CSV table of C-alpha atoms in Angstrom, one decimal:
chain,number,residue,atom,x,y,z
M,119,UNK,CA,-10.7,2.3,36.6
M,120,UNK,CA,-9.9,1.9,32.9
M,121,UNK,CA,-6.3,0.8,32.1
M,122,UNK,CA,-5.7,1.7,28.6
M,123,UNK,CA,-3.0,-0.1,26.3
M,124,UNK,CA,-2.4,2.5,23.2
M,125,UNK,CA,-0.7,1.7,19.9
M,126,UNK,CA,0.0,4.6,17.8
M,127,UNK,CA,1.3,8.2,18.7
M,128,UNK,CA,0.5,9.7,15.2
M,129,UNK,CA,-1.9,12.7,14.8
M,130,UNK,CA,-4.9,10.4,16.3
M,131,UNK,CA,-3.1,8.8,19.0
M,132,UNK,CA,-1.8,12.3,20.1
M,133,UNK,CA,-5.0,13.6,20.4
M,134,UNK,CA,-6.5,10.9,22.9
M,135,UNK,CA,-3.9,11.4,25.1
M,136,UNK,CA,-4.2,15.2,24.9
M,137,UNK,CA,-7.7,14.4,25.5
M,138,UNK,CA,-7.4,12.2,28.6
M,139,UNK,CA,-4.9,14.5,29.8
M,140,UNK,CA,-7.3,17.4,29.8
M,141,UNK,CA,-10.5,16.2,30.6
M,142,UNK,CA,-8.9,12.8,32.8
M,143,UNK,CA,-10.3,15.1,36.2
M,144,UNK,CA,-13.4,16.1,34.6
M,145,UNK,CA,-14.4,12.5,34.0
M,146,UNK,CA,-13.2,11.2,37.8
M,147,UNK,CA,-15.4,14.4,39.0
M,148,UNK,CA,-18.8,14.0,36.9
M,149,UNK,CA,-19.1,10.4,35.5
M,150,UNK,CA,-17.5,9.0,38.1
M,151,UNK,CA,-15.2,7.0,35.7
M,152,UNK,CA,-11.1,7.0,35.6
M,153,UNK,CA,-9.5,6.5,32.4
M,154,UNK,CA,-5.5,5.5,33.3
M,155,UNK,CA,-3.2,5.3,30.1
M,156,UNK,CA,-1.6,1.9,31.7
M,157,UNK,CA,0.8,2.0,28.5
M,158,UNK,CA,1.5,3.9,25.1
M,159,UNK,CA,2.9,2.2,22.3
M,160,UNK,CA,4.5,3.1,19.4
M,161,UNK,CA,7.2,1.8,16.7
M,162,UNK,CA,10.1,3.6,17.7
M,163,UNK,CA,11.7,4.8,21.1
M,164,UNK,CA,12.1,8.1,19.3
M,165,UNK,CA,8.1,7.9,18.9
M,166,UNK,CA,7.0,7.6,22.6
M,167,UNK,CA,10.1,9.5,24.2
M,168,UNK,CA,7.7,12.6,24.7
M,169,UNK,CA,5.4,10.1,26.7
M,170,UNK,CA,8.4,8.3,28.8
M,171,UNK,CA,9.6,11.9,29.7
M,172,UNK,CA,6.2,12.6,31.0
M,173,UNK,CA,6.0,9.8,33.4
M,174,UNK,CA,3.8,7.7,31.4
M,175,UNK,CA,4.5,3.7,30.5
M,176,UNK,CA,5.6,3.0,27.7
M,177,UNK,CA,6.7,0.3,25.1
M,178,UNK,CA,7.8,-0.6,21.6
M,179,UNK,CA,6.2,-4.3,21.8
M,180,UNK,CA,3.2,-4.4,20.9
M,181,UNK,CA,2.7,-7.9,21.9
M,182,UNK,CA,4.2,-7.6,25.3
M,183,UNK,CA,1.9,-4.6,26.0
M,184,UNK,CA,-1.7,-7.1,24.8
M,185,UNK,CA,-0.1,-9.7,27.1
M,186,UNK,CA,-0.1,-7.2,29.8
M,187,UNK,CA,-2.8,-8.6,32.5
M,188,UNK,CA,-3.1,-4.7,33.6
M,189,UNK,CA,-4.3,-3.6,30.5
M,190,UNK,CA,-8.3,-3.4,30.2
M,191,UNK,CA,-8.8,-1.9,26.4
M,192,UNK,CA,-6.3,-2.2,23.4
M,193,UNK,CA,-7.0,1.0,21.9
M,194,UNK,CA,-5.7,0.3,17.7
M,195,UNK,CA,-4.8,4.2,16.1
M,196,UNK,CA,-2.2,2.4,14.0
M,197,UNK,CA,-3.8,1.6,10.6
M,198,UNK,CA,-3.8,-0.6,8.2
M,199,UNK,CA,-4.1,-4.2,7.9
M,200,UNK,CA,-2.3,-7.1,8.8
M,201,UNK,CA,-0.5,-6.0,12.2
M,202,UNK,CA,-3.7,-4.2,13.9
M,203,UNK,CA,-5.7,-7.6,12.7
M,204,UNK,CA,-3.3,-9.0,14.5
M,205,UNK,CA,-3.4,-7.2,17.4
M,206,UNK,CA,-7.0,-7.0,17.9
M,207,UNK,CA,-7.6,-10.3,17.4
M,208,UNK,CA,-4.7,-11.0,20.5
M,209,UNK,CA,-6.5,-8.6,22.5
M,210,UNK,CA,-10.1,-10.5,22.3
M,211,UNK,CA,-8.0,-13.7,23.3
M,212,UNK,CA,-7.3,-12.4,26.0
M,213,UNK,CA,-9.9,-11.2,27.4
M,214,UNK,CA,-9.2,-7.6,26.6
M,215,UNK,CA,-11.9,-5.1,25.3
M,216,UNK,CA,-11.0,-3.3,21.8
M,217,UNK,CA,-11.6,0.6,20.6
M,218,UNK,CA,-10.2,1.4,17.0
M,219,UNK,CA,-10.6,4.0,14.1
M,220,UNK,CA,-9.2,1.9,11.5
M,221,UNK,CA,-12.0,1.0,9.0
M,222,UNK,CA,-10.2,-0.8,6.6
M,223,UNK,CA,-9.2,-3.1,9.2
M,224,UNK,CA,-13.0,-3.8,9.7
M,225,UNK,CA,-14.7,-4.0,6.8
M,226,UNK,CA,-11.8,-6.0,5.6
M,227,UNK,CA,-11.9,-8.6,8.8
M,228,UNK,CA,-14.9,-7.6,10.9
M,229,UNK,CA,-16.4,-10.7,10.2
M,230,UNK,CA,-13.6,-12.5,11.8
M,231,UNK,CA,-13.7,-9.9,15.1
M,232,UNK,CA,-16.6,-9.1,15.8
M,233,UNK,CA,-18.0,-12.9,16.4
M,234,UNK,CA,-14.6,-13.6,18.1
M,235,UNK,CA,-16.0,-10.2,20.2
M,236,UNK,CA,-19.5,-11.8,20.7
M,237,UNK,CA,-18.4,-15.0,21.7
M,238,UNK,CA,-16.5,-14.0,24.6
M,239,UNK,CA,-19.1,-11.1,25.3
M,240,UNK,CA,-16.3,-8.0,25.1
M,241,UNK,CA,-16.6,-4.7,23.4
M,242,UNK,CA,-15.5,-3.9,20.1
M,243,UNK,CA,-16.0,0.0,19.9
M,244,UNK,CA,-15.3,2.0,16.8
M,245,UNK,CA,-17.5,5.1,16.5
M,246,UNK,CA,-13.9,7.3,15.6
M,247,UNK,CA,-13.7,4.9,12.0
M,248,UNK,CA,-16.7,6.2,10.2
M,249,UNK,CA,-17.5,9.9,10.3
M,250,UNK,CA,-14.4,10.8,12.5
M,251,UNK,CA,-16.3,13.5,15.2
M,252,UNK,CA,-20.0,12.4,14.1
M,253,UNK,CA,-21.5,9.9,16.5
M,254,UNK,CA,-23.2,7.9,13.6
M,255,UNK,CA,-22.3,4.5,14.8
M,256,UNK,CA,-23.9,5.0,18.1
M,257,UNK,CA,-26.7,6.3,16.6
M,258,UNK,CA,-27.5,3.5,14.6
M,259,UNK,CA,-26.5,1.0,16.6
M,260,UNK,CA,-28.8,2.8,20.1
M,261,UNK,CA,-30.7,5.8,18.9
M,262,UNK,CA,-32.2,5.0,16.0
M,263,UNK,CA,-33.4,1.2,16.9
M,264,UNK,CA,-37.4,2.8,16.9
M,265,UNK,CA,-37.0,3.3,13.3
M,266,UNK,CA,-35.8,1.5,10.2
M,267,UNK,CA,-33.8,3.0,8.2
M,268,UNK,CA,-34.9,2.8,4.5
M,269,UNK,CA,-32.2,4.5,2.9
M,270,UNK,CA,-28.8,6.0,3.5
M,271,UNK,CA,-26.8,9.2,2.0
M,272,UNK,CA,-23.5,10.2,2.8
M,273,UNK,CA,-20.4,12.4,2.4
M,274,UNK,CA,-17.9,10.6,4.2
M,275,UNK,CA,-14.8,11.3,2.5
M,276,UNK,CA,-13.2,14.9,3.6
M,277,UNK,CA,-10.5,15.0,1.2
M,278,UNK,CA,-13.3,14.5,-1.8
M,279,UNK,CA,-15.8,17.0,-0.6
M,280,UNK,CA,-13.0,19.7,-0.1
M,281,UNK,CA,-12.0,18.9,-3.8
M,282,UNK,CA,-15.3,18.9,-5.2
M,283,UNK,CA,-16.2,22.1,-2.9
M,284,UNK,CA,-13.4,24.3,-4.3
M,285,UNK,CA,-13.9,23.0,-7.8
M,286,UNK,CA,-17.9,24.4,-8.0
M,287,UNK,CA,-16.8,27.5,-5.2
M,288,UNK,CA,-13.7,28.6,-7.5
M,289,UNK,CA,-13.9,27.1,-10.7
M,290,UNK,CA,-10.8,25.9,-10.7
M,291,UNK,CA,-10.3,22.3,-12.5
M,292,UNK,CA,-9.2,19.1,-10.5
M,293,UNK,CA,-6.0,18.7,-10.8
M,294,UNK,CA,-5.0,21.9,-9.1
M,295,UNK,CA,-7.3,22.0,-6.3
M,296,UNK,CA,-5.6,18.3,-5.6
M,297,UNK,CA,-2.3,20.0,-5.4
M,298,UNK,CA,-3.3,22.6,-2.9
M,299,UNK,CA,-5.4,20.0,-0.7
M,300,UNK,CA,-2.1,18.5,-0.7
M,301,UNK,CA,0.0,21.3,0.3
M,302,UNK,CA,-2.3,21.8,2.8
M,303,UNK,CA,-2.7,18.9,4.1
M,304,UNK,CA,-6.0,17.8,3.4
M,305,UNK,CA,-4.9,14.9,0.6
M,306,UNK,CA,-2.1,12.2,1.2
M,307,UNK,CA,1.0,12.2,-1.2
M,308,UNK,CA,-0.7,9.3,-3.0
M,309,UNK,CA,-4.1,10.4,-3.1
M,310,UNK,CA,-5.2,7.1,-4.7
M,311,UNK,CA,-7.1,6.0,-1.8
M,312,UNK,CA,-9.3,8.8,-1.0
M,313,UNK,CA,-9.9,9.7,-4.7
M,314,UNK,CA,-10.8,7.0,-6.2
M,315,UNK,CA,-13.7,6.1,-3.7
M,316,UNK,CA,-12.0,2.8,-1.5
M,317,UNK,CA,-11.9,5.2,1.8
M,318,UNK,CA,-15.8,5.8,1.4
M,319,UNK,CA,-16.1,2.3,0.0
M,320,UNK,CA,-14.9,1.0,3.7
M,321,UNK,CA,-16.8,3.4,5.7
M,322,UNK,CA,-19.8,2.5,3.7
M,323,UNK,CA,-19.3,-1.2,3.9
M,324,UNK,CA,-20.0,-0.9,7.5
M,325,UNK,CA,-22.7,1.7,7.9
M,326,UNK,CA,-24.7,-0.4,5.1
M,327,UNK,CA,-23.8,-3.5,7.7
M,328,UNK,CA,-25.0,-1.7,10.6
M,329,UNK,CA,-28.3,-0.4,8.8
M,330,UNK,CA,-29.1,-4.1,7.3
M,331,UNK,CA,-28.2,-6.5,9.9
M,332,UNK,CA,-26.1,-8.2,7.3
M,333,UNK,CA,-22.3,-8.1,6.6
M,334,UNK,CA,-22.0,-6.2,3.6
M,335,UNK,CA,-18.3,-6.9,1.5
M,336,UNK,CA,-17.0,-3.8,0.7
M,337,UNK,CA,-14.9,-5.9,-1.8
M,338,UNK,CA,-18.6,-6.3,-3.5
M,339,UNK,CA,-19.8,-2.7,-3.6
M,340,UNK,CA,-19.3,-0.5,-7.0
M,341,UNK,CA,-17.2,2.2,-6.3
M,342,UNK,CA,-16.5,5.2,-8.7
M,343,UNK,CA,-14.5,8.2,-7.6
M,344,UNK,CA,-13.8,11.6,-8.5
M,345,UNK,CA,-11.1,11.9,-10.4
M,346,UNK,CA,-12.9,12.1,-13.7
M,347,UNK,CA,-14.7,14.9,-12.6
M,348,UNK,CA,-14.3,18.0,-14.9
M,349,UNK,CA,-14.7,21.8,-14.3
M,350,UNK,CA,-17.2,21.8,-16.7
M,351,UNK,CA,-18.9,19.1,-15.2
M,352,UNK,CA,-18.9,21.2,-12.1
M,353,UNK,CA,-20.4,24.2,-14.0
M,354,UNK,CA,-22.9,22.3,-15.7
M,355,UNK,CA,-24.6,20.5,-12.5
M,356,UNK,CA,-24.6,24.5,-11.2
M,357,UNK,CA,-26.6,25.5,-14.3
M,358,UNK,CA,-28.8,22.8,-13.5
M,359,UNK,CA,-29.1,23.6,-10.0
M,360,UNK,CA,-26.9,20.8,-8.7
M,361,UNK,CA,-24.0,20.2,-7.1
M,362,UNK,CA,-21.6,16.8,-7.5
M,363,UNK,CA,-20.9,15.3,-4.8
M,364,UNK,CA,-19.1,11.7,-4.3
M,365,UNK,CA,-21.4,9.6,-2.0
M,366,UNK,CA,-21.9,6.6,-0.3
M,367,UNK,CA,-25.3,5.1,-0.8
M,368,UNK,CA,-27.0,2.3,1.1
M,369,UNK,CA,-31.0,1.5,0.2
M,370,UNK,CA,-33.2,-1.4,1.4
M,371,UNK,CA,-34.2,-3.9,-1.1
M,372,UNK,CA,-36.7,-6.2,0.6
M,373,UNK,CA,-34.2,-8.7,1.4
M,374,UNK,CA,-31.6,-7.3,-0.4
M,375,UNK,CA,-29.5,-4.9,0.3
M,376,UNK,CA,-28.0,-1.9,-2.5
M,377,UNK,CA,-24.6,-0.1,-1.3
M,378,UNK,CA,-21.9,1.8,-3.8
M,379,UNK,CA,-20.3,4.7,-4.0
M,380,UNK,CA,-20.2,6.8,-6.5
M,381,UNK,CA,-20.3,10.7,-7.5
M,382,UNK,CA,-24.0,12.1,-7.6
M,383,UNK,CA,-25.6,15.2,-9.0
M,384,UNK,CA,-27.2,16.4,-6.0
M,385,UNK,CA,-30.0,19.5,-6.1
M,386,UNK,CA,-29.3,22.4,-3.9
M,387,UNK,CA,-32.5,22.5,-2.4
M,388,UNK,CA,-31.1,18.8,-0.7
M,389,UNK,CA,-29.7,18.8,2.9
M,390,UNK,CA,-26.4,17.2,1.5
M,391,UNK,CA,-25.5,20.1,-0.8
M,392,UNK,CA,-24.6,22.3,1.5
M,393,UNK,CA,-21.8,20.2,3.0
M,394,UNK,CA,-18.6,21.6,1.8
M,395,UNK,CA,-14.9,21.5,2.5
M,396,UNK,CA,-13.9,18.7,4.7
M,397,UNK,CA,-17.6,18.5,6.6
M,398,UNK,CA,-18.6,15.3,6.8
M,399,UNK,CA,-22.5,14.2,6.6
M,400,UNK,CA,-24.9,11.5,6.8
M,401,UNK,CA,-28.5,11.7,5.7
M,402,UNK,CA,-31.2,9.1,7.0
M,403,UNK,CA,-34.8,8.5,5.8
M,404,UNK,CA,-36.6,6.1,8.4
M,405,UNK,CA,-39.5,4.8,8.0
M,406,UNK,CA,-40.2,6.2,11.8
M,407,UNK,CA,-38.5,9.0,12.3
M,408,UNK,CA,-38.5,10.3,8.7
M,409,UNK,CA,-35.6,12.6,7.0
M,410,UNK,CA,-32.6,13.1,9.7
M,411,UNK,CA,-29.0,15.0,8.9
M,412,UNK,CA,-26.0,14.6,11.1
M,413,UNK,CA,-22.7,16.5,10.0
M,414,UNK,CA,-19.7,17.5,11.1
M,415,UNK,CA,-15.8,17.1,11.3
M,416,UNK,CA,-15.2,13.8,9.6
M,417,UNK,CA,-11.4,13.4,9.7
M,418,UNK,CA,-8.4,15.6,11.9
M,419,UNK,CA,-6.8,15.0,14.7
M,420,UNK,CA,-9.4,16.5,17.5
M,421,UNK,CA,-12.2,15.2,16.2
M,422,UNK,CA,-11.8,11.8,15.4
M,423,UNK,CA,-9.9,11.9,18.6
M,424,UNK,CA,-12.7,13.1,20.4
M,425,UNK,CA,-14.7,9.7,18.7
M,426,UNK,CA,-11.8,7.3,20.5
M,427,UNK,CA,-12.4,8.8,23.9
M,428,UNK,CA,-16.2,9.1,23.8
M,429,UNK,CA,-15.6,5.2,23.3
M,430,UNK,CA,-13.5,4.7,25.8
M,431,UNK,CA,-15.8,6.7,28.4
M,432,UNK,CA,-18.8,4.4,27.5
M,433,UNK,CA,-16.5,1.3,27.5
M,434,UNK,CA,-15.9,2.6,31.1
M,435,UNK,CA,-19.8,3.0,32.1
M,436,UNK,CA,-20.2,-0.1,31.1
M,437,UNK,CA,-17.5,-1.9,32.8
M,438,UNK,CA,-17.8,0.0,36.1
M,439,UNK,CA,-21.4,-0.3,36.8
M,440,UNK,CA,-21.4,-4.2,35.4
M,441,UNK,CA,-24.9,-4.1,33.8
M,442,UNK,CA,-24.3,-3.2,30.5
M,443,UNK,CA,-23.3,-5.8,27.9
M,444,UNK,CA,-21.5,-5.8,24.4
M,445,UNK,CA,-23.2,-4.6,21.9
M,446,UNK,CA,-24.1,-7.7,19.7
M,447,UNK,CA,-22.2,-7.7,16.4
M,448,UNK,CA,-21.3,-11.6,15.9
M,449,UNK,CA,-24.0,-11.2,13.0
M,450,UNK,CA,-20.8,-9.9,11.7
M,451,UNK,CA,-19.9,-13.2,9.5
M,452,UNK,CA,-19.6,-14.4,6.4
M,453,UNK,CA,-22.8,-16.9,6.6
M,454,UNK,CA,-24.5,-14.0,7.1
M,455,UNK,CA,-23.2,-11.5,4.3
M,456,UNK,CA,-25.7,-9.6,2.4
M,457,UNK,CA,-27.0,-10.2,-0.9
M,458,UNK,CA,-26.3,-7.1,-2.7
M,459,UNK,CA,-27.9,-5.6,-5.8
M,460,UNK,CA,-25.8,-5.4,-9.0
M,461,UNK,CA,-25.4,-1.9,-9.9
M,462,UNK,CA,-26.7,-2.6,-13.4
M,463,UNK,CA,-30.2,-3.2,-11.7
M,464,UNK,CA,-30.3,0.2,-10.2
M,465,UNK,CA,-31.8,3.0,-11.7
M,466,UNK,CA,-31.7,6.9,-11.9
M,467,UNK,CA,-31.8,9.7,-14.1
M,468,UNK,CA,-28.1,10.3,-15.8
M,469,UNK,CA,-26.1,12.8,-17.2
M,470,UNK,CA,-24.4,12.1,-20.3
M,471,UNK,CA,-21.2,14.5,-21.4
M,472,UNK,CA,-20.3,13.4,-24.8
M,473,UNK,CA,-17.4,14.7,-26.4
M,474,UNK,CA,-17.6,14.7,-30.5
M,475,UNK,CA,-16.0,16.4,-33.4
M,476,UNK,CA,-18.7,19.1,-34.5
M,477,UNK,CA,-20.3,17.4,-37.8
M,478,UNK,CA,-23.7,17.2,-38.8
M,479,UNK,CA,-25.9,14.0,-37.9
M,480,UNK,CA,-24.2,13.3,-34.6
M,481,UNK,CA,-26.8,14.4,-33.2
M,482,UNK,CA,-29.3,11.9,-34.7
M,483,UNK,CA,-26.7,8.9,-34.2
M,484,UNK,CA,-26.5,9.5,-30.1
M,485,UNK,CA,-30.6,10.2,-29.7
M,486,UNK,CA,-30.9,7.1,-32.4
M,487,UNK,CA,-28.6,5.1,-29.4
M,488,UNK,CA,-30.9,6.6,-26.4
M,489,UNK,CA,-34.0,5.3,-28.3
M,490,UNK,CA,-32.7,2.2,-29.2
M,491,UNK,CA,-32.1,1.5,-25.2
M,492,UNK,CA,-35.8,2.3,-24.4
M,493,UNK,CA,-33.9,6.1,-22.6
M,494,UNK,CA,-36.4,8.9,-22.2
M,495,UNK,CA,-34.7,12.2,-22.7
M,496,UNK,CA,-35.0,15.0,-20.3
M,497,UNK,CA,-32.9,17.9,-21.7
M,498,UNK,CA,-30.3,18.3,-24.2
M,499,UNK,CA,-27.9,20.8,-24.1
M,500,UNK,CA,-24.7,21.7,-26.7
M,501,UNK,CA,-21.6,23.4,-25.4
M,502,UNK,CA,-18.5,24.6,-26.8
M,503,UNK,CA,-15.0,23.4,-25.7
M,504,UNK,CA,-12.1,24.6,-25.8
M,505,UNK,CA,-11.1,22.6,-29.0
M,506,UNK,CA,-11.5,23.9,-32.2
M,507,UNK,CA,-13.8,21.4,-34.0
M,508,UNK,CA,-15.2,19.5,-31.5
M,509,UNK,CA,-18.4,20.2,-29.5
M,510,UNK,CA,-20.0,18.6,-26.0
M,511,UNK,CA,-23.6,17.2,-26.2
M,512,UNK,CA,-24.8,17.3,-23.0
M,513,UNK,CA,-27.8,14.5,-22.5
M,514,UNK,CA,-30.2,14.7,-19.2
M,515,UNK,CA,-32.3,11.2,-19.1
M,516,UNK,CA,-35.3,10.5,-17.7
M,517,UNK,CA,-34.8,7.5,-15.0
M,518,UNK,CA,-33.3,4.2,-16.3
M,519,UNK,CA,-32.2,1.2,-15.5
M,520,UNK,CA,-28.4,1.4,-15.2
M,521,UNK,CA,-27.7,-1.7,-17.8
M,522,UNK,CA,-29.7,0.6,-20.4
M,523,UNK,CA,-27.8,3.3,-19.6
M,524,UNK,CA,-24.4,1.5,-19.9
M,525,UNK,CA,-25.0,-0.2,-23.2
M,526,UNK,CA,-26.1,3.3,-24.9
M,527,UNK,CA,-23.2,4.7,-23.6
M,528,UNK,CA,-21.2,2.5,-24.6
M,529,UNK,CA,-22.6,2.1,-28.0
M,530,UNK,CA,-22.4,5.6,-28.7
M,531,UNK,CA,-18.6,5.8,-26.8
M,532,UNK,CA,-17.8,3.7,-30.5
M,533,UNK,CA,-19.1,6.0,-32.8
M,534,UNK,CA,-16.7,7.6,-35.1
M,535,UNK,CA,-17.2,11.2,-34.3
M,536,UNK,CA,-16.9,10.4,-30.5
M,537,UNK,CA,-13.3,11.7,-29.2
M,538,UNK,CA,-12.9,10.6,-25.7
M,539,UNK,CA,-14.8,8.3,-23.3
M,540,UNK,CA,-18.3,9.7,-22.5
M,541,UNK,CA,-18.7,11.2,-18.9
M,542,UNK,CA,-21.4,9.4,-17.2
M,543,UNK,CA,-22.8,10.4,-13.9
M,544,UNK,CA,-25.7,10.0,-11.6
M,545,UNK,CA,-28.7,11.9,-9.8
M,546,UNK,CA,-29.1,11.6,-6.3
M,547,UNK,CA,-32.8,10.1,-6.5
């Protein structure tokens, strides 16, 4: 038997016990496994009332509940930082293995859990934190141990893809396809988080971990989000038989190790393209096993739900039959954090929007820039705006180095004609 401590009732929290409550029979019957909710915690007594009426155990103490010696698994479905850092980090002391969803919590102070984890040989399970319903963790930390992987694309941020989605599906501009994700739930009241990349920053902190064997500091990674991102950017990347999608973006570097996020033009005839709404997706190239796509649900209540108690059933295999041990994460640590690439040493083909007044010789002055910076040019393209006067160059590059590419821009962002900060974004290589 598993005796489960549970902190949070929110829409996650809720789900695992709906979960266990349907399936708790099913699991007994064909896995031979019993997964007991020993306790259910939450803030308030208003919070776990539903729970207490149903018979179960339950607390407002966190603490007391860790204490517990009854209590097998602290499952964490609070969130953020300092409490559940707390919490977990009780739990391990006490001997106590640890399931969570909260990835801010780990690629924040992983490197302080997981060794505490490995050095008393408990579980620290979190497939539910990146990717919500899509088993990505498991698969790179079992299925995919044949192969190497070489390189790492994903959409991993719902509330982003279901912007970016509507934007190219309906033409409708940013701001009021944020409002309706809103209303319907699909964006917080302060957005900032998801937005402006730090959610897919966290989630790709640790899959870069995972795939490197180093820690990688999220704090380290560049991160750009999406809300920059035009309607007319949207239309253009259609005309050139793209899409824009924000992604994370992990490549091997012989020893190093490159991870950011940022928004990418990404071809249609790509796997990732066809990832809309609030799908989730990760694509792999291997040096094994080649090109491989997993998708799904990443965020919702079910789903990541689902994540949690696939966890907790494994936890269970492993504790009932006694022969399966932690998977080892104490590499986890600071001594061993990865060397990362500076984004300005990357390269990639670009897309320049560059907003000017319509004179003559502008022209000249931004290809003058590009040639001064060594930047081959692809395509140029001039479209009208909605502004009497002015006119959008539109500038396709051949690959670059990205500290070319930021000093032309930047040099031709001070030009006298130019009349708002360039847009800058890059190809999915």
């Amino acid at each position: 038997m598993l005796r489960i401590g549970l902190i949070g009732t929110g829409t996650v929290g809720g789900g695992v016990i709906a979960i266990i409550e349907q399936k708790k029979a099913e699991y007994r019957e064909k896995l031979g496994i019993d997964l007991e909710l020993a306790c259910i915690c939450a803030k308030t007594d208003e919070e776990v009332a539903p729970y207490k009426a149903k018979g179960y155990t339950v607390s407002t103490d966190a603490d007391a509940m860790i204490a517990n010696p009854d209590i097998d698994v602290l499952v964490e479905l609070a969130g953020g930082y300092n409490m559940p850092r707390k919490w977990i980090l009780a739990a391990l002391n006490a001997g106590k293995h640890v399931v969570t969803a909260n990835k801010a919590l780990l690629a924040k102070h992983g490197h302080e859990i997981f060794p505490l984890a490995a050095s008393k040989g408990l579980h620290v399970l979190f497939e539910a934190a990146v990717g919500g319903g899509i088993p990505i963790i498991r698969s790179l930390q079992e299925g995919l141990v044949g192969s190497t992987v070489e390189s790492l694309s994903c959409i991993i941020n719902g509330t982003c893809n279901y912007i970016l989605s509507r934007m190219a599906q309906e033409g409708l501009d940013f701001d009021t396809v944020l409002k309706d994700a809103q209303r319907l739930g699909f964006a917080e009241a302060d957005p900032t988080f998801d937005i402006e990349g730090i959610d897919s920053a966290h989630k790709t902190a640790l899959l870069a971990s995972l795939c490197s064997g180093h820690r990688v500091d999220f704090e380290k990674i560049h991160v750009t989000g999406i809300s920059k991102i035009t309607a007319q950017d949207i239309a253009i990347a259609k005309e050139l038989g793209c899409t824009i999608k924000l992604l994370g973006i992990y490549n091997r570097d012989g020893d190093r190790v490159d991870a950011r996020v940022h928004p990418c033009f990404v071809p249609q005839n790509h796997l990732l393209s066809s990832v809309n709404r609030v799908l989730n997706a990760v694509y792999l190239n291997c040096d094994n096993l080649g090109e491989t796509l997993q998708t799904g649900a990443g965020a919702g209540r079910m789903p990541t739900a689902s994540a949690v108690v696939a966890d907790l059933v494994s936890l269970a295999r492993s504790i009932d039959t006694g022969k399966r041990a932690a998977l080892p994460m104490g590499w986890f640590n600071v001594e061993n954090s990865a060397t990362l690439v500076p984004i300005s040493e990357t390269s990639a083909r670009y897309y320049f929007r560059i907003t000017s007044r319509d004179e003559r010789g502008v022209l000249a002055k931004i290809t003058g820039i590009l040639a001064e910076n060594s930047i081959s040019i692809e395509t140029i393209i001039q479209k009208d705006v909605n502004d009497p006067g002015n006119v959008s160059i539109v500038v396709i590059t051949e690959k670059v180095q990205d500290c070319r590419a930021s000093k032309a821009i930047d040099a031709i962002n001070a030009l006298p004609e130019i009349v708002e900060n360039s847009q800058v974004i890059r190809f999915l290589a």
